[in-house]
GROMACS .gro file of C-alpha atoms in nm:
model
  355
    1MET     CA    1   0.000   0.000   0.000
    2THR     CA    2   0.103   0.360  -0.051
    3SER     CA    3   0.054   0.664   0.167
    4PHE     CA    4  -0.118   0.942  -0.027
    5LYS     CA    5  -0.129   1.315   0.023
    6TYR     CA    6  -0.328   1.433  -0.278
    7PRO     CA    7  -0.404   1.807  -0.225
    8ILE     CA    8  -0.647   1.985  -0.454
    9VAL     CA    9  -0.461   2.250  -0.650
   10LYS     CA   10  -0.591   2.588  -0.542
   11ILE     CA   11  -0.553   2.736  -0.887
   12LEU     CA   12  -0.858   2.524  -0.981
   13ALA     CA   13  -1.067   2.764  -0.777
   14ALA     CA   14  -1.076   3.036  -1.038
   15ILE     CA   15  -1.123   2.787  -1.319
   16VAL     CA   16  -1.411   2.614  -1.144
   17LEU     CA   17  -1.583   2.937  -1.051
   18LEU     CA   18  -1.575   3.047  -1.414
   19THR     CA   19  -1.690   2.704  -1.528
   20GLY     CA   20  -1.971   2.703  -1.274
   21MET     CA   21  -2.087   3.050  -1.383
   22ALA     CA   22  -2.089   2.942  -1.746
   23ALA     CA   23  -2.278   2.626  -1.663
   24CYS     CA   24  -2.537   2.823  -1.470
   25GLY     CA   25  -2.594   3.093  -1.728
   26GLY     CA   26  -2.350   3.346  -1.584
   27ASN     CA   27  -2.450   3.335  -1.216
   28SER     CA   28  -2.305   3.158  -0.913
   29SER     CA   29  -2.596   2.919  -0.850
   30THR     CA   30  -2.526   2.598  -0.666
   31VAL     CA   31  -2.363   2.333  -0.884
   32THR     CA   32  -2.493   1.978  -0.845
   33LEU     CA   33  -2.292   1.658  -0.885
   34LEU     CA   34  -2.446   1.312  -0.919
   35ASN     CA   35  -2.248   1.020  -0.774
   36VAL     CA   36  -2.384   0.687  -0.899
   37SER     CA   37  -2.265   0.427  -0.652
   38TYR     CA   38  -2.334   0.077  -0.529
   39ASP     CA   39  -2.540  -0.026  -0.228
   40PRO     CA   40  -2.303  -0.047   0.072
   41THR     CA   41  -2.145   0.297   0.026
   42ARG     CA   42  -2.447   0.489   0.156
   43GLU     CA   43  -2.304   0.571   0.497
   44LEU     CA   44  -1.955   0.642   0.366
   45TYR     CA   45  -2.068   0.899   0.110
   46GLN     CA   46  -2.318   1.065   0.343
   47GLU     CA   47  -2.026   1.175   0.558
   48PHE     CA   48  -1.770   1.211   0.278
   49ASN     CA   49  -2.002   1.443   0.083
   50ARG     CA   50  -2.045   1.674   0.381
   51GLU     CA   51  -1.667   1.694   0.423
   52PHE     CA   52  -1.605   1.761   0.055
   53ILE     CA   53  -1.879   2.025   0.031
   54ALA     CA   54  -1.723   2.209   0.327
   55HIS     CA   55  -1.373   2.166   0.182
   56TRP     CA   56  -1.477   2.297  -0.158
   57LYS     CA   57  -1.658   2.594  -0.006
   58GLU     CA   58  -1.346   2.685   0.192
   59GLU     CA   59  -1.115   2.637  -0.108
   60THR     CA   60  -1.322   2.814  -0.372
   61GLY     CA   61  -1.615   2.994  -0.208
   62GLN     CA   62  -1.845   2.790  -0.431
   63THR     CA   63  -2.151   2.607  -0.300
   64ILE     CA   64  -2.211   2.259  -0.439
   65ASN     CA   65  -2.479   1.996  -0.389
   66ILE     CA   66  -2.408   1.624  -0.423
   67ARG     CA   67  -2.684   1.381  -0.510
   68MET     CA   68  -2.643   1.006  -0.466
   69SER     CA   69  -2.787   0.706  -0.648
   70HIS     CA   70  -2.740   0.360  -0.494
   71GLY     CA   71  -2.817   0.011  -0.619
   72GLY     CA   72  -2.658  -0.309  -0.738
   73SER     CA   73  -2.329  -0.224  -0.909
   74GLY     CA   74  -2.419  -0.393  -1.238
   75SER     CA   75  -2.763  -0.231  -1.239
   76GLN     CA   76  -2.609   0.110  -1.173
   77SER     CA   77  -2.366   0.064  -1.459
   78ARG     CA   78  -2.653  -0.016  -1.695
   79ALA     CA   79  -2.849   0.286  -1.568
   80VAL     CA   80  -2.561   0.517  -1.664
   81ILE     CA   81  -2.533   0.347  -2.002
   82ASP     CA   82  -2.907   0.401  -2.048
   83GLY     CA   83  -2.887   0.771  -1.969
   84LEU     CA   84  -2.857   0.833  -1.593
   85GLU     CA   85  -2.644   1.149  -1.603
   86ALA     CA   86  -2.374   1.065  -1.349
   87ASP     CA   87  -2.085   1.304  -1.299
   88VAL     CA   88  -1.889   1.031  -1.120
   89VAL     CA   89  -1.934   0.659  -1.071
   90THR     CA   90  -1.806   0.480  -0.760
   91LEU     CA   91  -1.884   0.116  -0.830
   92ALA     CA   92  -1.804  -0.224  -0.684
   93LEU     CA   93  -1.586  -0.353  -0.965
   94ALA     CA   94  -1.379  -0.220  -1.251
   95HIS     CA   95  -1.579  -0.420  -1.504
   96ASP     CA   96  -1.890  -0.211  -1.439
   97ILE     CA   97  -1.704   0.111  -1.520
   98THR     CA   98  -1.537  -0.047  -1.823
   99ALA     CA   99  -1.885  -0.149  -1.943
  100ILE     CA  100  -1.987   0.219  -1.944
  101GLN     CA  101  -1.675   0.302  -2.142
  102GLN     CA  102  -1.723   0.022  -2.394
  103ASN     CA  103  -2.102   0.028  -2.438
  104ALA     CA  104  -2.176   0.399  -2.418
  105GLY     CA  105  -1.843   0.576  -2.481
  106LEU     CA  106  -1.908   0.804  -2.183
  107ILE     CA  107  -1.572   0.738  -2.015
  108GLU     CA  108  -1.223   0.757  -2.163
  109GLU     CA  109  -1.050   0.426  -2.226
  110ASN     CA  110  -0.759   0.510  -1.994
  111TRP     CA  111  -0.991   0.580  -1.697
  112GLN     CA  112  -0.825   0.332  -1.460
  113SER     CA  113  -0.482   0.495  -1.491
  114ARG     CA  114  -0.600   0.845  -1.404
  115LEU     CA  115  -0.601   0.802  -1.026
  116PRO     CA  116  -0.366   0.614  -0.790
  117GLU     CA  117  -0.397   0.240  -0.723
  118ASN     CA  118  -0.582   0.176  -1.052
  119SER     CA  119  -0.855   0.417  -0.943
  120ALA     CA  120  -0.941   0.206  -0.636
  121PRO     CA  121  -0.908   0.446  -0.337
  122TYR     CA  122  -1.006   0.182  -0.079
  123THR     CA  123  -1.039  -0.195  -0.070
  124SER     CA  124  -1.248  -0.458   0.103
  125THR     CA  125  -1.286  -0.832   0.117
  126LEU     CA  126  -1.559  -1.075   0.214
  127ALA     CA  127  -1.681  -1.201   0.549
  128PHE     CA  128  -1.957  -1.420   0.691
  129LEU     CA  129  -2.242  -1.324   0.919
  130VAL     CA  130  -2.388  -1.612   1.122
  131ARG     CA  131  -2.651  -1.658   1.391
  132LYS     CA  132  -2.546  -1.589   1.749
  133GLY     CA  133  -2.330  -1.864   1.891
  134ASN     CA  134  -2.260  -1.993   1.539
  135PRO     CA  135  -2.478  -2.302   1.598
  136LEU     CA  136  -2.368  -2.469   1.274
  137ASN     CA  137  -1.998  -2.398   1.343
  138ILE     CA  138  -1.941  -2.222   1.011
  139GLN     CA  139  -1.573  -2.127   0.986
  140ASP     CA  140  -1.465  -2.130   0.622
  141TRP     CA  141  -1.581  -2.171   0.263
  142ASP     CA  142  -1.591  -2.552   0.283
  143ASP     CA  143  -1.866  -2.529   0.545
  144LEU     CA  144  -2.097  -2.363   0.293
  145ILE     CA  145  -2.110  -2.686   0.090
  146ARG     CA  146  -2.283  -2.878   0.369
  147GLU     CA  147  -2.645  -2.970   0.301
  148ASP     CA  148  -2.756  -2.838   0.642
  149VAL     CA  149  -2.629  -2.483   0.570
  150SER     CA  150  -2.851  -2.223   0.403
  151VAL     CA  151  -2.643  -1.951   0.234
  152ILE     CA  152  -2.748  -1.594   0.150
  153THR     CA  153  -2.562  -1.415  -0.130
  154PRO     CA  154  -2.688  -1.170  -0.397
  155ASN     CA  155  -2.726  -1.237  -0.769
  156PRO     CA  156  -2.398  -1.211  -0.966
  157LYS     CA  157  -2.597  -1.100  -1.270
  158THR     CA  158  -2.686  -0.771  -1.097
  159SER     CA  159  -2.465  -0.728  -0.790
  160GLY     CA  160  -2.097  -0.641  -0.771
  161VAL     CA  161  -2.041  -0.807  -0.435
  162ALA     CA  162  -2.213  -1.120  -0.565
  163ARG     CA  163  -1.944  -1.152  -0.831
  164TRP     CA  164  -1.676  -1.104  -0.569
  165ASN     CA  165  -1.852  -1.370  -0.354
  166TYR     CA  166  -1.859  -1.612  -0.644
  167LEU     CA  167  -1.494  -1.554  -0.733
  168ALA     CA  168  -1.391  -1.590  -0.368
  169MET     CA  169  -1.557  -1.933  -0.366
  170TRP     CA  170  -1.392  -2.017  -0.697
  171GLY     CA  171  -1.050  -1.899  -0.584
  172TYR     CA  172  -1.074  -2.081  -0.254
  173ALA     CA  173  -1.160  -2.404  -0.435
  174LEU     CA  174  -0.872  -2.362  -0.680
  175GLN     CA  175  -0.628  -2.288  -0.401
  176ARG     CA  176  -0.746  -2.591  -0.206
  177GLU     CA  177  -0.698  -2.817  -0.507
  178LEU     CA  178  -0.375  -2.667  -0.644
  179GLY     CA  179  -0.203  -2.545  -0.332
  180ASP     CA  180  -0.023  -2.281  -0.538
  181LEU     CA  181  -0.227  -2.047  -0.759
  182SER     CA  182   0.078  -1.966  -0.973
  183LYS     CA  183   0.028  -2.306  -1.138
  184ILE     CA  184  -0.273  -2.164  -1.325
  185ASP     CA  185  -0.052  -1.975  -1.573
  186ASN     CA  186   0.208  -2.249  -1.604
  187PRO     CA  187   0.155  -2.482  -1.906
  188GLU     CA  188   0.345  -2.750  -1.717
  189TYR     CA  189   0.044  -2.792  -1.487
  190GLU     CA  190  -0.231  -2.775  -1.751
  191VAL     CA  191  -0.387  -3.112  -1.666
  192GLU     CA  192  -0.377  -3.043  -1.292
  193VAL     CA  193  -0.529  -2.699  -1.344
  194ASN     CA  194  -0.810  -2.837  -1.563
  195ASP     CA  195  -0.892  -3.094  -1.296
  196ALA     CA  196  -0.889  -2.823  -1.028
  197GLN     CA  197  -1.122  -2.603  -1.231
  198ALA     CA  198  -1.365  -2.893  -1.277
  199LYS     CA  199  -1.359  -2.951  -0.902
  200ALA     CA  200  -1.404  -2.580  -0.835
  201LYS     CA  201  -1.716  -2.580  -1.052
  202GLU     CA  202  -1.858  -2.866  -0.843
  203ILE     CA  203  -1.781  -2.685  -0.517
  204VAL     CA  204  -1.931  -2.352  -0.625
  205ALA     CA  205  -2.237  -2.527  -0.768
  206ALA     CA  206  -2.284  -2.707  -0.435
  207ILE     CA  207  -2.277  -2.376  -0.247
  208TYR     CA  208  -2.533  -2.215  -0.478
  209LYS     CA  209  -2.755  -2.518  -0.434
  210ASN     CA  210  -2.783  -2.402  -0.074
  211VAL     CA  211  -2.892  -2.047  -0.170
  212PRO     CA  212  -3.271  -2.011  -0.122
  213VAL     CA  213  -3.303  -1.661  -0.271
  214LEU     CA  214  -3.081  -1.433  -0.481
  215ASP     CA  215  -3.138  -1.067  -0.400
  216SER     CA  216  -3.039  -0.813  -0.662
  217ALA     CA  217  -2.788  -0.624  -0.443
  218ALA     CA  218  -2.575  -0.642  -0.128
  219ARG     CA  219  -2.805  -0.438   0.095
  220GLY     CA  220  -3.104  -0.648  -0.007
  221ALA     CA  221  -2.919  -0.966   0.085
  222THR     CA  222  -2.833  -0.819   0.424
  223ASN     CA  223  -3.200  -0.736   0.483
  224THR     CA  224  -3.303  -1.089   0.383
  225PHE     CA  225  -3.065  -1.239   0.637
  226VAL     CA  226  -3.097  -0.990   0.923
  227GLN     CA  227  -3.453  -0.860   0.900
  228ARG     CA  228  -3.634  -1.152   0.739
  229GLY     CA  229  -3.432  -1.412   0.929
  230ILE     CA  230  -3.365  -1.630   0.622
  231GLY     CA  231  -3.047  -1.837   0.600
  232ASP     CA  232  -2.770  -1.959   0.830
  233VAL     CA  233  -2.486  -1.754   0.684
  234LEU     CA  234  -2.463  -1.432   0.485
  235ILE     CA  235  -2.165  -1.369   0.254
  236ASN     CA  236  -2.116  -1.000   0.204
  237TRP     CA  237  -1.869  -0.714   0.198
  238GLU     CA  238  -1.650  -0.708   0.507
  239ASN     CA  239  -1.736  -0.339   0.541
  240GLU     CA  240  -2.110  -0.407   0.518
  241ILE     CA  241  -2.091  -0.672   0.789
  242LEU     CA  242  -1.861  -0.470   1.017
  243LEU     CA  243  -2.096  -0.174   0.974
  244ALA     CA  244  -2.367  -0.378   1.146
  245GLY     CA  245  -2.128  -0.481   1.424
  246SER     CA  246  -2.272  -0.247   1.688
  247THR     CA  247  -2.614  -0.408   1.655
  248LEU     CA  248  -2.509  -0.771   1.611
  249ASP     CA  249  -2.568  -0.869   1.974
  250VAL     CA  250  -2.913  -0.714   1.963
  251ASP     CA  251  -2.993  -0.893   1.636
  252GLY     CA  252  -2.851  -1.225   1.759
  253LEU     CA  253  -2.569  -1.235   1.503
  254GLU     CA  254  -2.191  -1.257   1.494
  255ILE     CA  255  -1.905  -1.222   1.244
  256VAL     CA  256  -1.685  -1.499   1.106
  257ILE     CA  257  -1.378  -1.402   0.902
  258PRO     CA  258  -1.262  -1.685   0.671
  259GLN     CA  259  -0.890  -1.759   0.665
  260THR     CA  260  -0.856  -1.680   0.293
  261SER     CA  261  -1.057  -1.464   0.058
  262ILE     CA  262  -1.034  -1.231  -0.240
  263LEU     CA  263  -0.898  -0.877  -0.251
  264ALA     CA  264  -1.193  -0.662  -0.357
  265GLU     CA  265  -1.110  -0.329  -0.519
  266PRO     CA  266  -1.407  -0.095  -0.573
  267THR     CA  267  -1.320   0.161  -0.839
  268VAL     CA  268  -1.414   0.519  -0.925
  269SER     CA  269  -1.417   0.742  -1.233
  270VAL     CA  270  -1.533   1.072  -1.371
  271VAL     CA  271  -1.795   1.023  -1.645
  272ASP     CA  272  -1.616   1.227  -1.909
  273ARG     CA  273  -1.885   1.309  -2.162
  274ASN     CA  274  -2.134   1.404  -1.892
  275VAL     CA  275  -1.901   1.635  -1.698
  276ASP     CA  276  -1.778   1.803  -2.015
  277ARG     CA  277  -2.133   1.868  -2.128
  278LYS     CA  278  -2.240   1.994  -1.783
  279GLY     CA  279  -1.922   2.190  -1.709
  280THR     CA  280  -1.849   1.996  -1.389
  281ARG     CA  281  -1.524   1.819  -1.475
  282ASP     CA  282  -1.298   2.007  -1.234
  283ILE     CA  283  -1.529   1.960  -0.937
  284ALA     CA  284  -1.589   1.593  -1.022
  285GLN     CA  285  -1.215   1.529  -1.053
  286ALA     CA  286  -1.145   1.708  -0.725
  287TYR     CA  287  -1.423   1.506  -0.558
  288LEU     CA  288  -1.257   1.176  -0.650
  289GLU     CA  289  -0.909   1.303  -0.562
  290PHE     CA  290  -1.042   1.393  -0.217
  291LEU     CA  291  -1.094   1.020  -0.152
  292TYR     CA  292  -0.713   0.984  -0.146
  293THR     CA  293  -0.652   1.263   0.106
  294ASP     CA  294  -0.603   1.190   0.475
  295ILE     CA  295  -0.965   1.295   0.535
  296GLY     CA  296  -1.097   1.064   0.265
  297GLN     CA  297  -0.885   0.772   0.383
  298GLU     CA  298  -0.988   0.823   0.747
  299LEU     CA  299  -1.354   0.824   0.643
  300ALA     CA  300  -1.307   0.507   0.439
  301ALA     CA  301  -1.157   0.333   0.743
  302LYS     CA  302  -1.425   0.473   0.975
  303HIS     CA  303  -1.688   0.316   0.750
  304PHE     CA  304  -1.502  -0.018   0.746
  305TYR     CA  305  -1.327   0.000   0.410
  306ARG     CA  306  -0.957  -0.088   0.416
  307PRO     CA  307  -0.768   0.236   0.341
  308ARG     CA  308  -0.487   0.248   0.086
  309SER     CA  309  -0.284   0.486   0.300
  310GLU     CA  310  -0.040   0.287   0.513
  311GLU     CA  311  -0.037   0.561   0.775
  312VAL     CA  312  -0.414   0.554   0.814
  313ALA     CA  313  -0.428   0.174   0.793
  314ARG     CA  314  -0.193   0.142   1.091
  315LYS     CA  315  -0.444   0.330   1.306
  316TYR     CA  316  -0.712   0.071   1.229
  317GLU     CA  317  -0.519  -0.257   1.257
  318ASP     CA  318  -0.751  -0.383   1.531
  319ARG     CA  319  -1.054  -0.325   1.309
  320PHE     CA  320  -0.930  -0.531   1.015
  321PRO     CA  321  -0.810  -0.882   1.103
  322PRO     CA  322  -0.525  -1.026   0.894
  323ILE     CA  323  -0.646  -1.247   0.613
  324GLN     CA  324  -0.472  -1.425   0.324
  325LEU     CA  325  -0.593  -1.254   0.009
  326PHE     CA  326  -0.572  -1.365  -0.352
  327THR     CA  327  -0.654  -1.141  -0.649
  328ILE     CA  328  -0.896  -1.171  -0.936
  329GLU     CA  329  -0.599  -1.177  -1.173
  330GLU     CA  330  -0.463  -1.485  -0.997
  331VAL     CA  331  -0.786  -1.686  -0.995
  332ALA     CA  332  -0.969  -1.563  -1.305
  333GLY     CA  333  -0.726  -1.370  -1.525
  334GLY     CA  334  -0.888  -1.030  -1.457
  335TRP     CA  335  -1.240  -0.897  -1.494
  336HIS     CA  336  -1.273  -0.934  -1.870
  337ASN     CA  337  -1.189  -1.303  -1.858
  338ALA     CA  338  -1.395  -1.358  -1.541
  339ASN     CA  339  -1.704  -1.215  -1.705
  340GLU     CA  340  -1.655  -1.405  -2.027
  341VAL     CA  341  -1.600  -1.737  -1.852
  342HIS     CA  342  -1.830  -1.712  -1.552
  343PHE     CA  343  -2.098  -1.444  -1.582
  344ARG     CA  344  -2.194  -1.400  -1.948
  345ASP     CA  345  -2.516  -1.562  -2.066
  346GLY     CA  346  -2.438  -1.932  -2.089
  347GLY     CA  347  -2.124  -1.897  -1.875
  348ILE     CA  348  -2.030  -2.126  -1.589
  349PHE     CA  349  -2.276  -1.962  -1.346
  350ASP     CA  350  -2.566  -2.017  -1.586
  351GLN     CA  351  -2.455  -2.375  -1.643
  352PHE     CA  352  -2.532  -2.478  -1.285
  353TYR     CA  353  -2.777  -2.217  -1.151
  354GLN     CA  354  -3.136  -2.206  -1.267
  355ASN     CA  355  -3.340  -1.902  -1.164
   0.00000   0.00000   0.00000
């Protein structure tokens, strides 16, 4: 990880004020940004937006308003493609932003190289939520295969975290079978890798056989498990589960952190064509850069995302237990390949799951 100090250049003030006046017909009316995000970021951006609005007012004298749209990451991506006029997108996976770039041409092709850490200002992973006392003794991914365990996870066709959940299962199975994930790219182990992938398909299919309902998004899955009382274990964002930590005793729930999981990297981008048309590029860019400042990183950690800043991360070591993490590149060859192999119509997920 890298420690970031990413100050907003004050010279932008004059530029933005002129841009804002032009966009508002020559007056200094409030400028509005729309952040199209995924479900579990609600609490983070409620506080982050207040901080950025105050920061921008102090830096430039300009008043801004920030509107939010939340939903399943894949659904949000499609909404922007279909015309939802986002200034910025802060989605669960890079693929959903790339889809906007490829299918609507609203974002520049080099979007992921425009901000540090491949435009992923914070990370997360996956955790389990179980009933109080963990009566079924659920400890790791293998336990989700058991016939007596009912699993709650969202639909990978619509939810970003659901794809992370699926790939965490897949990666765990591959690692269990291969021992060393580096074998996947080594032709010397082709037969062993093919056998491991066949076994991984069986394991993931067995877990989904235990899923009674697929909600469209992460927050919906949490509500199904916590409020409706369905299922024995919920797989969800670590940050989403830790967010509920203060009420777990009241709700009769507790957290289980698996020993290994996947490194989840939510990504962000300015929506180029929209901000250029609306005259909001400089504010939108500054808004995303603010995520990398000490304030932004502290807020990410406060809301249970793992900060990129090493300095901030050290302050929150007790909050985030150590976990062995593998990457999507290691287990699926990146998002493009993962979607082609697993999540496209007729892909591996469709081959074993019937809606």
